[in-house]
CSV table of C-alpha atoms in Angstrom, one decimal:
chain,number,residue,atom,x,y,z
U,59,MET,CA,28.5,-25.0,-14.0
U,60,LYS,CA,26.5,-28.0,-12.6
U,61,LEU,CA,25.7,-26.5,-9.2
U,62,ASP,CA,23.3,-29.3,-8.2
U,63,GLY,CA,24.1,-32.0,-10.7
U,64,LYS,CA,21.7,-30.6,-13.3
U,65,VAL,CA,22.6,-28.9,-16.6
U,66,PRO,CA,22.0,-25.1,-16.3
U,67,PRO,CA,19.6,-23.3,-18.7
U,68,GLN,CA,21.1,-23.1,-22.2
U,69,SER,CA,20.2,-23.2,-25.9
U,70,PRO,CA,22.8,-24.9,-28.1
U,71,GLU,CA,20.6,-24.4,-31.1
U,72,SER,CA,20.4,-20.5,-30.6
U,73,GLU,CA,24.2,-20.4,-30.0
U,74,LYS,CA,24.8,-22.3,-33.3
U,75,GLY,CA,22.1,-20.1,-35.0
U,76,ILE,CA,24.0,-16.9,-34.0
U,77,LEU,CA,27.4,-18.2,-35.2
U,78,GLY,CA,26.0,-19.6,-38.4
U,79,SER,CA,24.1,-16.5,-39.1
U,80,VAL,CA,27.4,-14.4,-38.9
U,81,LEU,CA,29.2,-16.9,-41.2
U,82,ILE,CA,26.6,-16.6,-44.0
U,83,ASP,CA,26.0,-12.8,-43.5
U,84,ASN,CA,28.7,-10.8,-41.8
U,85,GLU,CA,26.4,-7.8,-41.6
U,86,SER,CA,24.1,-9.6,-39.1
U,87,LEU,CA,26.9,-9.3,-36.5
U,88,PHE,CA,26.1,-5.5,-36.3
U,89,LYS,CA,22.6,-6.4,-35.0
U,90,ILE,CA,24.0,-8.2,-31.9
U,91,THR,CA,27.6,-7.1,-31.3
U,92,GLU,CA,26.5,-4.5,-28.7
U,93,LYS,CA,24.2,-6.9,-27.0
U,94,ILE,CA,26.1,-10.2,-27.0
U,95,LYS,CA,29.3,-10.8,-25.1
U,96,PRO,CA,31.3,-14.1,-25.4
U,97,ASP,CA,30.4,-15.1,-21.9
U,98,TYR,CA,26.7,-15.2,-22.8
U,99,PHE,CA,27.4,-18.5,-24.7
U,100,TYR,CA,27.2,-21.6,-22.5
U,101,GLN,CA,29.3,-23.9,-24.5
U,102,THR,CA,33.0,-23.2,-24.3
U,103,LYS,CA,33.7,-23.9,-27.9
U,104,HIS,CA,31.0,-21.5,-29.0
U,105,ARG,CA,32.5,-18.8,-26.8
U,106,ILE,CA,35.9,-19.4,-28.5
U,107,ILE,CA,34.4,-19.2,-32.0
U,108,TYR,CA,32.5,-16.0,-31.1
U,109,ARG,CA,35.7,-14.3,-29.8
U,110,ALA,CA,37.5,-15.2,-33.0
U,111,MET,CA,34.6,-13.7,-35.0
U,112,LEU,CA,34.9,-10.5,-33.0
U,113,GLU,CA,38.7,-10.4,-33.5
U,114,LEU,CA,38.1,-10.6,-37.3
U,115,HIS,CA,35.4,-8.0,-37.1
U,116,GLU,CA,37.7,-5.6,-35.3
U,117,SER,CA,40.5,-6.0,-37.9
U,118,GLU,CA,37.9,-5.5,-40.6
U,119,THR,CA,38.5,-8.9,-42.0
U,120,PRO,CA,35.7,-10.8,-43.7
U,121,ILE,CA,34.3,-13.6,-41.6
U,122,ASP,CA,34.1,-16.9,-43.5
U,123,LEU,CA,35.1,-20.6,-43.0
U,124,ILE,CA,38.7,-19.9,-44.2
U,125,THR,CA,39.5,-16.8,-42.2
U,126,LEU,CA,37.8,-18.1,-39.1
U,127,SER,CA,39.7,-21.5,-39.3
U,128,ASP,CA,42.9,-19.6,-39.8
U,129,THR,CA,42.4,-17.3,-36.8
U,130,LEU,CA,41.5,-20.2,-34.6
U,131,ARG,CA,44.5,-22.1,-35.7
U,132,LYS,CA,46.8,-19.2,-35.0
U,133,ASN,CA,45.2,-19.1,-31.5
U,134,ASN,CA,45.8,-22.9,-31.1
U,135,LYS,CA,42.0,-23.3,-30.6
U,136,LEU,CA,40.9,-24.9,-33.9
U,137,GLU,CA,41.1,-28.5,-32.7
U,138,SER,CA,39.5,-27.7,-29.3
U,139,ILE,CA,36.3,-26.5,-31.0
U,140,GLY,CA,36.0,-29.6,-33.3
U,141,GLY,CA,38.1,-28.4,-36.2
U,142,ALA,CA,37.0,-27.0,-39.6
U,143,VAL,CA,34.4,-29.8,-39.8
U,144,TYR,CA,32.5,-28.3,-36.9
U,145,LEU,CA,32.7,-24.8,-38.4
U,146,ALA,CA,31.2,-26.2,-41.6
U,147,GLU,CA,28.4,-27.9,-39.5
U,148,ILE,CA,27.6,-24.6,-37.9
U,149,SER,CA,27.4,-22.8,-41.3
U,150,ASP,CA,25.0,-25.5,-42.6
U,151,SER,CA,22.8,-25.3,-39.6
U,152,VAL,CA,21.1,-22.0,-40.7
U,153,VAL,CA,19.5,-21.1,-44.1
U,154,SER,CA,19.1,-17.4,-43.3
U,155,ALA,CA,20.5,-14.8,-41.0
U,156,ALA,CA,17.2,-13.0,-40.6
U,157,PRO,CA,16.3,-14.6,-37.2
U,158,ILE,CA,19.6,-13.7,-35.5
U,159,LYS,CA,17.9,-11.2,-33.2
U,160,SER,CA,15.5,-13.9,-32.0
U,161,TYR,CA,18.5,-16.2,-31.4
U,162,ALA,CA,20.1,-13.4,-29.4
U,163,GLU,CA,17.1,-12.9,-27.2
U,164,ILE,CA,17.0,-16.6,-26.3
U,165,LEU,CA,20.8,-16.5,-25.6
U,166,ILE,CA,20.4,-13.5,-23.3
U,167,GLU,CA,17.5,-15.1,-21.4
U,168,LYS,CA,19.4,-18.3,-20.8
U,169,TYR,CA,22.4,-16.4,-19.7
U,170,ASN,CA,20.3,-14.4,-17.2
U,171,LEU,CA,18.7,-17.6,-15.9
U,172,ARG,CA,22.2,-19.0,-15.3
U,173,ARG,CA,23.3,-15.9,-13.4
U,174,LEU,CA,20.1,-15.9,-11.3
U,175,ARG,CA,20.7,-19.6,-10.5
U,176,GLU,CA,24.3,-18.8,-9.4
U,177,ASP,CA,23.0,-15.9,-7.3
U,178,VAL,CA,20.6,-18.2,-5.5
U,179,TYR,CA,23.1,-20.9,-4.8
U,180,GLY,CA,25.6,-18.2,-3.6
U,181,LEU,CA,23.1,-16.8,-1.2
U,182,LEU,CA,22.3,-20.3,0.2
U,183,GLY,CA,26.0,-20.9,0.6
U,184,MET,CA,26.3,-17.6,2.6
U,185,ILE,CA,23.5,-18.7,4.9
U,186,GLU,CA,25.0,-22.1,5.4
U,187,ASN,CA,28.4,-20.5,6.1
U,188,GLY,CA,27.1,-18.3,8.9
U,189,HIS,CA,27.1,-14.9,7.2
U,190,THR,CA,25.0,-12.2,8.8
U,191,SER,CA,21.7,-11.1,7.3
U,192,HIS,CA,23.2,-7.6,6.4
U,193,ASP,CA,26.0,-9.4,4.5
U,194,ILE,CA,23.4,-11.5,2.6
U,195,TYR,CA,21.2,-8.5,1.9
U,196,GLU,CA,24.3,-6.6,0.5
U,197,LYS,CA,24.9,-9.6,-1.8
U,198,MET,CA,21.3,-9.6,-2.8
U,199,GLY,CA,21.4,-5.9,-3.6
U,200,SER,CA,24.0,-6.6,-6.3
U,201,CYS,CA,22.4,-9.6,-7.7
U,202,SER,CA,20.8,-10.3,-11.0
U,203,ILE,CA,18.8,-7.1,-11.8
U,204,GLN,CA,22.1,-5.5,-13.0
U,205,HIS,CA,22.9,-8.6,-15.2
U,206,ILE,CA,19.4,-8.4,-16.7
U,207,THR,CA,19.7,-4.7,-17.6
U,208,ASP,CA,23.3,-4.8,-18.9
U,209,HIS,CA,22.4,-5.6,-22.4
U,210,ARG,CA,19.5,-3.1,-22.9
U,211,GLN,CA,20.8,-1.1,-25.8
U,212,PHE,CA,18.6,0.4,-28.5
U,213,ASP,CA,19.1,1.9,-32.0
U,214,LEU,CA,18.4,5.6,-32.3
U,215,SER,CA,15.4,4.9,-34.6
U,216,GLU,CA,13.8,2.7,-32.0
U,217,ILE,CA,14.4,5.2,-29.3
U,218,LEU,CA,12.9,8.1,-31.4
U,219,HIS,CA,9.8,6.0,-32.2
U,220,GLN,CA,9.3,5.1,-28.5
U,221,THR,CA,9.8,8.7,-27.5
U,222,CYS,CA,7.2,10.0,-30.0
U,223,GLU,CA,4.7,7.3,-28.9
U,224,THR,CA,5.2,8.4,-25.2
U,225,ILE,CA,4.6,12.0,-26.1
U,226,ASP,CA,1.4,11.1,-28.0
U,227,ARG,CA,0.1,9.2,-25.0
U,228,ARG,CA,0.8,12.2,-22.8
U,229,LYS,CA,-1.1,14.4,-25.2
U,230,GLU,CA,-4.1,12.1,-24.6
U,231,GLY,CA,-3.6,12.5,-20.8
U,232,GLU,CA,-1.6,9.4,-20.0
U,233,LEU,CA,1.2,9.8,-17.5
U,234,HIS,CA,4.5,8.1,-17.6
U,235,GLY,CA,5.0,8.6,-13.9
U,236,LEU,CA,3.2,9.8,-10.8
U,237,THR,CA,1.6,13.0,-9.7
U,238,THR,CA,2.2,14.4,-6.2
U,239,GLY,CA,-1.4,15.2,-5.2
U,240,ILE,CA,-0.2,18.6,-4.1
U,241,GLU,CA,-2.0,21.5,-5.8
U,242,GLY,CA,0.5,23.9,-7.1
U,243,LEU,CA,3.1,21.2,-7.9
U,244,ASP,CA,1.0,19.1,-10.2
U,245,GLY,CA,0.9,20.5,-13.7
U,246,LEU,CA,4.3,22.0,-13.4
U,247,LEU,CA,6.1,18.9,-12.1
U,248,ASP,CA,5.4,15.2,-12.0
U,249,PHE,CA,7.6,12.2,-11.0
U,250,GLU,CA,8.9,10.2,-13.9
U,251,TYR,CA,9.6,6.5,-13.5
U,252,GLY,CA,13.3,6.3,-13.0
U,253,ASP,CA,13.5,9.6,-11.0
U,254,LEU,CA,15.4,10.1,-7.8
U,255,VAL,CA,13.6,12.9,-5.9
U,256,ILE,CA,15.1,14.6,-3.0
U,257,ILE,CA,12.9,16.4,-0.4
U,258,GLY,CA,14.9,18.5,2.1
U,259,GLY,CA,14.2,21.2,4.7
U,260,TYR,CA,15.0,22.4,8.2
U,261,PRO,CA,13.9,20.4,11.2
U,262,SER,CA,10.1,20.5,11.8
U,263,HIS,CA,9.5,22.2,8.4
U,264,GLY,CA,7.4,19.3,6.9
U,265,LYS,CA,9.8,17.0,5.1
U,266,SER,CA,8.3,13.8,6.4
U,267,SER,CA,4.8,15.3,6.2
U,268,MET,CA,5.2,16.0,2.5
U,269,ALA,CA,6.6,12.4,1.9
U,270,VAL,CA,3.6,10.9,3.8
U,271,GLN,CA,1.2,13.2,1.8
U,272,ILE,CA,2.6,12.0,-1.5
U,273,ALA,CA,2.6,8.4,-0.3
U,274,LEU,CA,-1.1,8.8,0.7
U,275,HIS,CA,-2.0,10.2,-2.7
U,276,THR,CA,-0.2,7.5,-4.5
U,277,ILE,CA,-1.9,4.6,-2.7
U,278,MET,CA,-5.3,6.1,-2.4
U,279,ASN,CA,-5.8,8.1,-5.6
U,280,LEU,CA,-3.4,6.5,-8.0
U,281,LYS,CA,-3.8,3.0,-6.5
U,282,LYS,CA,-0.1,2.3,-6.9
U,283,GLN,CA,2.2,0.1,-4.7
U,284,VAL,CA,4.4,2.1,-2.4
U,285,LEU,CA,7.3,0.9,-0.1
U,286,PHE,CA,8.1,3.3,2.7
U,287,PHE,CA,11.4,3.0,4.7
U,288,GLU,CA,10.8,4.9,7.9
U,289,LEU,CA,14.2,5.0,9.6
U,290,GLU,CA,13.3,7.6,12.1
U,291,MET,CA,9.7,7.2,13.4
U,292,THR,CA,8.1,3.9,14.3
U,293,ARG,CA,5.6,2.3,11.9
U,294,GLN,CA,2.8,3.1,14.4
U,295,ARG,CA,3.7,6.9,14.4
U,296,LEU,CA,3.7,6.8,10.6
U,297,ALA,CA,0.3,5.0,10.5
U,298,THR,CA,-1.0,7.7,12.8
U,299,ARG,CA,0.0,10.4,10.4
U,300,LEU,CA,-1.6,8.5,7.5
U,301,LEU,CA,-4.9,8.1,9.4
U,302,ALA,CA,-5.0,11.7,10.5
U,303,MET,CA,-4.2,12.9,7.1
U,304,GLN,CA,-6.8,10.7,5.4
U,305,GLY,CA,-9.4,11.5,8.0
U,306,ARG,CA,-8.5,15.2,8.5
U,307,PHE,CA,-8.4,15.2,12.2
U,308,SER,CA,-5.8,16.1,14.8
U,309,ASN,CA,-2.7,13.8,14.7
U,310,PHE,CA,-1.6,15.0,18.1
U,311,LEU,CA,-4.9,14.3,19.9
U,312,PHE,CA,-5.3,11.0,18.0
U,313,TRP,CA,-1.8,9.8,19.3
U,314,LYS,CA,-2.8,10.9,22.8
U,315,GLY,CA,-6.1,9.1,22.6
U,316,LYS,CA,-8.1,12.2,23.1
U,317,LEU,CA,-10.3,12.5,20.0
U,318,SER,CA,-13.8,13.7,20.3
U,319,GLU,CA,-16.7,11.4,19.2
U,320,GLU,CA,-16.9,13.1,15.9
U,321,GLU,CA,-13.2,12.8,15.2
U,322,THR,CA,-13.3,9.2,16.4
U,323,ALA,CA,-15.9,8.5,13.6
U,324,LYS,CA,-13.5,10.2,11.2
U,325,ALA,CA,-10.7,7.9,12.4
U,326,ASN,CA,-12.8,4.8,11.9
U,327,ARG,CA,-13.7,5.8,8.3
U,328,ALA,CA,-10.0,6.5,7.6
U,329,PHE,CA,-9.1,3.1,9.0
U,330,ASN,CA,-11.6,1.3,6.7
U,331,GLU,CA,-10.3,3.3,3.7
U,332,LEU,CA,-6.6,2.6,4.4
U,333,VAL,CA,-6.7,-0.9,5.7
U,334,SER,CA,-6.3,-2.5,2.2
U,335,ALA,CA,-4.2,0.2,0.6
U,336,PRO,CA,-1.0,-1.0,-1.3
U,337,LEU,CA,1.5,0.3,1.2
U,338,VAL,CA,4.4,-1.6,2.9
U,339,ILE,CA,6.2,0.1,5.8
U,340,ASP,CA,9.7,-1.0,6.9
U,341,ASP,CA,10.9,0.7,10.0
U,342,THR,CA,14.0,-1.4,10.5
U,343,PRO,CA,16.6,1.1,11.9
U,344,GLY,CA,20.1,1.8,10.4
U,345,VAL,CA,19.8,-0.4,7.3
U,346,PRO,CA,22.4,-0.2,4.5
U,347,VAL,CA,21.4,0.7,0.9
U,348,SER,CA,21.8,-2.9,-0.2
U,349,TYR,CA,18.9,-3.8,2.2
U,350,ILE,CA,16.8,-1.1,0.6
U,351,LYS,CA,17.6,-2.4,-2.9
U,352,ALA,CA,16.9,-6.1,-2.0
U,353,LYS,CA,13.5,-5.3,-0.4
U,354,SER,CA,12.6,-3.0,-3.3
U,355,LYS,CA,13.4,-5.6,-6.0
U,356,ARG,CA,11.4,-8.2,-4.1
U,357,LEU,CA,8.3,-6.0,-3.9
U,358,LYS,CA,8.7,-5.0,-7.6
U,359,GLN,CA,8.6,-8.6,-8.6
U,360,LYS,CA,5.6,-9.5,-6.3
U,361,HIS,CA,3.4,-6.4,-6.5
U,362,ASP,CA,4.7,-4.1,-9.3
U,363,LEU,CA,6.2,-1.5,-6.9
U,364,LYS,CA,6.0,2.1,-8.2
U,365,MET,CA,7.4,4.3,-5.5
U,366,VAL,CA,10.0,3.9,-2.7
U,367,ILE,CA,10.3,6.6,0.0
U,368,ILE,CA,13.2,6.7,2.4
U,369,ASP,CA,13.1,8.8,5.5
U,370,TYR,CA,15.9,9.8,5.6
U,371,LEU,CA,19.4,9.8,3.9
U,372,GLN,CA,21.6,10.4,6.9
U,373,LEU,CA,20.1,7.4,8.8
U,374,ILE,CA,21.1,4.9,6.1
U,375,ASP,CA,24.0,2.7,7.3
U,376,THR,CA,27.2,3.7,5.6
U,377,THR,CA,29.7,2.4,8.1
U,378,LYS,CA,31.8,0.8,5.4
U,379,GLN,CA,32.6,4.2,3.9
U,380,GLU,CA,35.3,6.1,5.5
U,381,ASN,CA,34.5,9.5,4.1
U,382,ARG,CA,31.0,11.0,4.7
U,383,GLU,CA,30.9,12.8,1.3
U,384,GLN,CA,31.8,9.5,-0.4
U,385,ALA,CA,29.1,7.7,1.7
U,386,ILE,CA,26.4,10.0,0.6
U,387,SER,CA,27.5,9.8,-3.0
U,388,MET,CA,27.4,6.0,-2.8
U,389,VAL,CA,23.8,6.1,-1.5
U,390,THR,CA,22.5,8.5,-4.0
U,391,LYS,CA,24.2,6.7,-7.0
U,392,ASN,CA,22.8,3.4,-5.9
U,393,LEU,CA,19.3,4.7,-5.4
U,394,LYS,CA,19.4,6.5,-8.7
U,395,ALA,CA,20.5,3.3,-10.4
U,396,MET,CA,17.7,1.4,-8.6
U,397,ALA,CA,15.0,3.9,-9.7
U,398,LYS,CA,16.2,3.5,-13.3
U,399,GLU,CA,16.6,-0.3,-13.2
U,400,LEU,CA,13.2,-1.0,-11.6
U,401,GLY,CA,11.4,1.8,-13.4
U,402,ILE,CA,10.1,3.4,-10.2
U,403,VAL,CA,10.2,6.7,-8.4
U,404,VAL,CA,12.5,6.9,-5.4
U,405,ILE,CA,11.9,9.7,-2.9
U,406,LEU,CA,14.8,10.3,-0.5
U,407,LEU,CA,14.5,12.8,2.4
U,408,SER,CA,17.6,14.6,3.5
U,409,GLN,CA,18.6,16.8,6.4
U,410,PHE,CA,20.3,20.3,6.1
U,411,HIS,CA,23.7,21.2,7.5
U,412,ARG,CA,23.6,22.5,11.0
U,413,HIS,CA,24.7,26.1,10.5
U,414,GLU,CA,23.5,29.7,10.9
U,415,GLY,CA,20.7,29.3,8.4
U,416,THR,CA,19.0,26.7,10.7
U,417,ARG,CA,18.8,29.2,13.5
U,418,THR,CA,17.8,32.3,11.5
U,419,ASN,CA,15.4,30.3,9.2
U,420,ARG,CA,16.7,32.1,6.2
U,421,LYS,CA,15.4,30.9,2.8
U,422,PRO,CA,17.1,27.5,2.1
U,423,THR,CA,18.8,26.4,-1.1
U,424,MET,CA,19.8,22.9,-2.3
U,425,PHE,CA,23.4,23.8,-1.2
U,426,ASP,CA,22.1,23.5,2.4
U,427,LEU,CA,21.7,19.8,2.0
U,428,LYS,CA,24.3,17.6,3.7
U,429,GLY,CA,26.5,16.2,0.9
U,430,SER,CA,24.9,18.6,-1.6
U,431,GLY,CA,27.4,18.0,-4.3
U,432,ALA,CA,26.6,14.3,-4.7
U,433,ILE,CA,22.8,15.0,-4.1
U,434,GLU,CA,22.7,17.7,-6.7
U,435,GLN,CA,24.5,15.5,-9.2
U,436,ASP,CA,22.3,12.4,-8.9
U,437,ALA,CA,18.9,13.8,-8.2
U,438,ASP,CA,16.4,14.5,-11.0
U,439,LYS,CA,14.3,16.7,-8.8
U,440,ILE,CA,15.0,18.5,-5.5
U,441,ILE,CA,12.1,20.0,-3.5
U,442,LEU,CA,12.7,22.0,-0.3
U,443,THR,CA,10.0,22.6,2.3
U,444,TRP,CA,10.1,25.9,4.2
U,445,LEU,CA,7.9,27.6,6.8
U,446,PRO,CA,9.3,31.2,6.8
U,447,ASN,CA,7.4,32.3,9.9
U,448,LEU,CA,7.9,29.3,12.1
U,449,LYS,CA,10.8,30.9,14.2
U,450,LYS,CA,9.3,34.4,14.5
U,451,SER,CA,8.4,35.8,17.9
U,452,GLU,CA,4.8,36.8,18.5
U,453,THR,CA,5.8,40.4,18.1
U,454,ALA,CA,7.6,39.9,14.8
U,455,LEU,CA,4.8,37.6,13.6
U,456,GLY,CA,2.0,40.2,14.0
U,457,PHE,CA,-1.0,39.1,12.1
U,458,GLU,CA,0.8,36.8,9.8
U,459,ASN,CA,0.1,33.0,9.6
U,460,ARG,CA,2.9,31.2,11.5
U,461,TYR,CA,2.2,28.1,9.3
U,462,LYS,CA,2.5,29.8,6.0
U,463,ALA,CA,4.5,27.4,3.8
U,464,ARG,CA,6.6,27.6,0.6
U,465,LEU,CA,7.7,24.7,-1.5
U,466,LEU,CA,10.9,25.4,-3.4
U,467,VAL,CA,11.6,23.3,-6.6
U,468,GLU,CA,15.4,23.8,-6.6
U,469,LYS,CA,16.2,21.2,-9.4
U,470,HIS,CA,13.9,20.0,-12.2
U,471,ARG,CA,15.6,18.2,-15.1
U,472,GLU,CA,12.5,18.3,-17.4
U,473,GLY,CA,11.5,21.9,-16.6
U,474,SER,CA,12.2,25.2,-14.8
U,475,ILE,CA,12.7,25.7,-11.0
U,476,PHE,CA,9.8,27.5,-9.3
U,477,GLU,CA,8.2,28.2,-5.8
U,478,VAL,CA,4.7,27.5,-4.6
U,479,ASP,CA,3.1,29.4,-1.7
U,480,MET,CA,0.9,27.1,0.5
U,481,ASN,CA,-0.4,26.6,4.0
U,482,PHE,CA,0.9,23.8,6.4
U,483,ASN,CA,-2.1,22.4,8.4
U,484,ARG,CA,-0.4,21.4,11.6
U,485,ASP,CA,-3.4,19.4,12.9
U,486,TYR,CA,-3.1,16.6,10.3
U,487,THR,CA,0.4,17.7,9.0
U,488,LYS,CA,-0.5,18.4,5.4
U,489,PHE,CA,0.4,21.0,2.8
U,490,GLU,CA,-2.7,22.7,1.4
């Protein structure tokens, strides 16, 4: 399609190379048939020929000049592709089928570039036609990353070799993911690239604090790019938490502007340490999941994004979904797909149902999560924060620590579930 009067990206030579390779060696079709679809060919006549080849392949008929010409003739397509003469020309255009995988890679790349080009022009058309920014972001969220990943299929032998190489690198201490920076979790659990991680808990039980703590570890210790969607607090409040956690001083007094001289010095040091950290904060309220996907893809391309944190699930705009359960399912499925496509860790915070457990502060489970069915299905890991003594009266508390904490790993695809006893430092809102 000539969208701007220019010929779109294409490679006629690679298209002919693929078709010619199949004609001289039918077995070569097995190397590409799962990767290449007829629509990947730019030239119409090549799409027609490839479809005819697939038709012969499915009927277990040898593919040669005679059978191919006969199939095209029966479909009334032989003359439109240039007749038997053009088929002979294709066959003579290659001397070996060995490079067919290279031809296929070029074909896929040109196809992806054409789709990207169409996406760009489509977005420009939406802007010119007066669509809202949310509509445009929704369109961006479904754009070309999916097209690019559609064809990624690997033989078992290739997968096994890659898997063993990954395990060997892990033996040498290399991580294929991110640590949490929380003692007690690391060593038993780490976040794999492609993971959707859910952090849940009762109100005021440290969900957001844990997310901020993991973000701080990722940007300061691992030096990895993080994108934080703060849908509840303002970006200034989130920055306050980061500074207090990094500098180890009172978050409350800092926000009130009542730090001592010593703590002010700590705040200045924390500021200098954090000011160039690879963290982007977006506190736009009520955004749809398409907005989150579009922003994440852009940052992945620009700065090799490694982690996205969303605080929290129930504040994502799902107005287009009639049923709440379906809405949550749509969000978690989209975020899991995004984590896998971009090769990042996605951390999604989630509220609990409002029920008796909230009032009595009983030990939570993942079934307390709102929309727990969809969350349980899509999440790779589920971590619940719990302060078991938080609601106790002074009499019932006795000499116990009110801020004793427990982290409950309720789902763990690569390992067992477990619990970790900790302390929640309320001054700078950190699990220790």
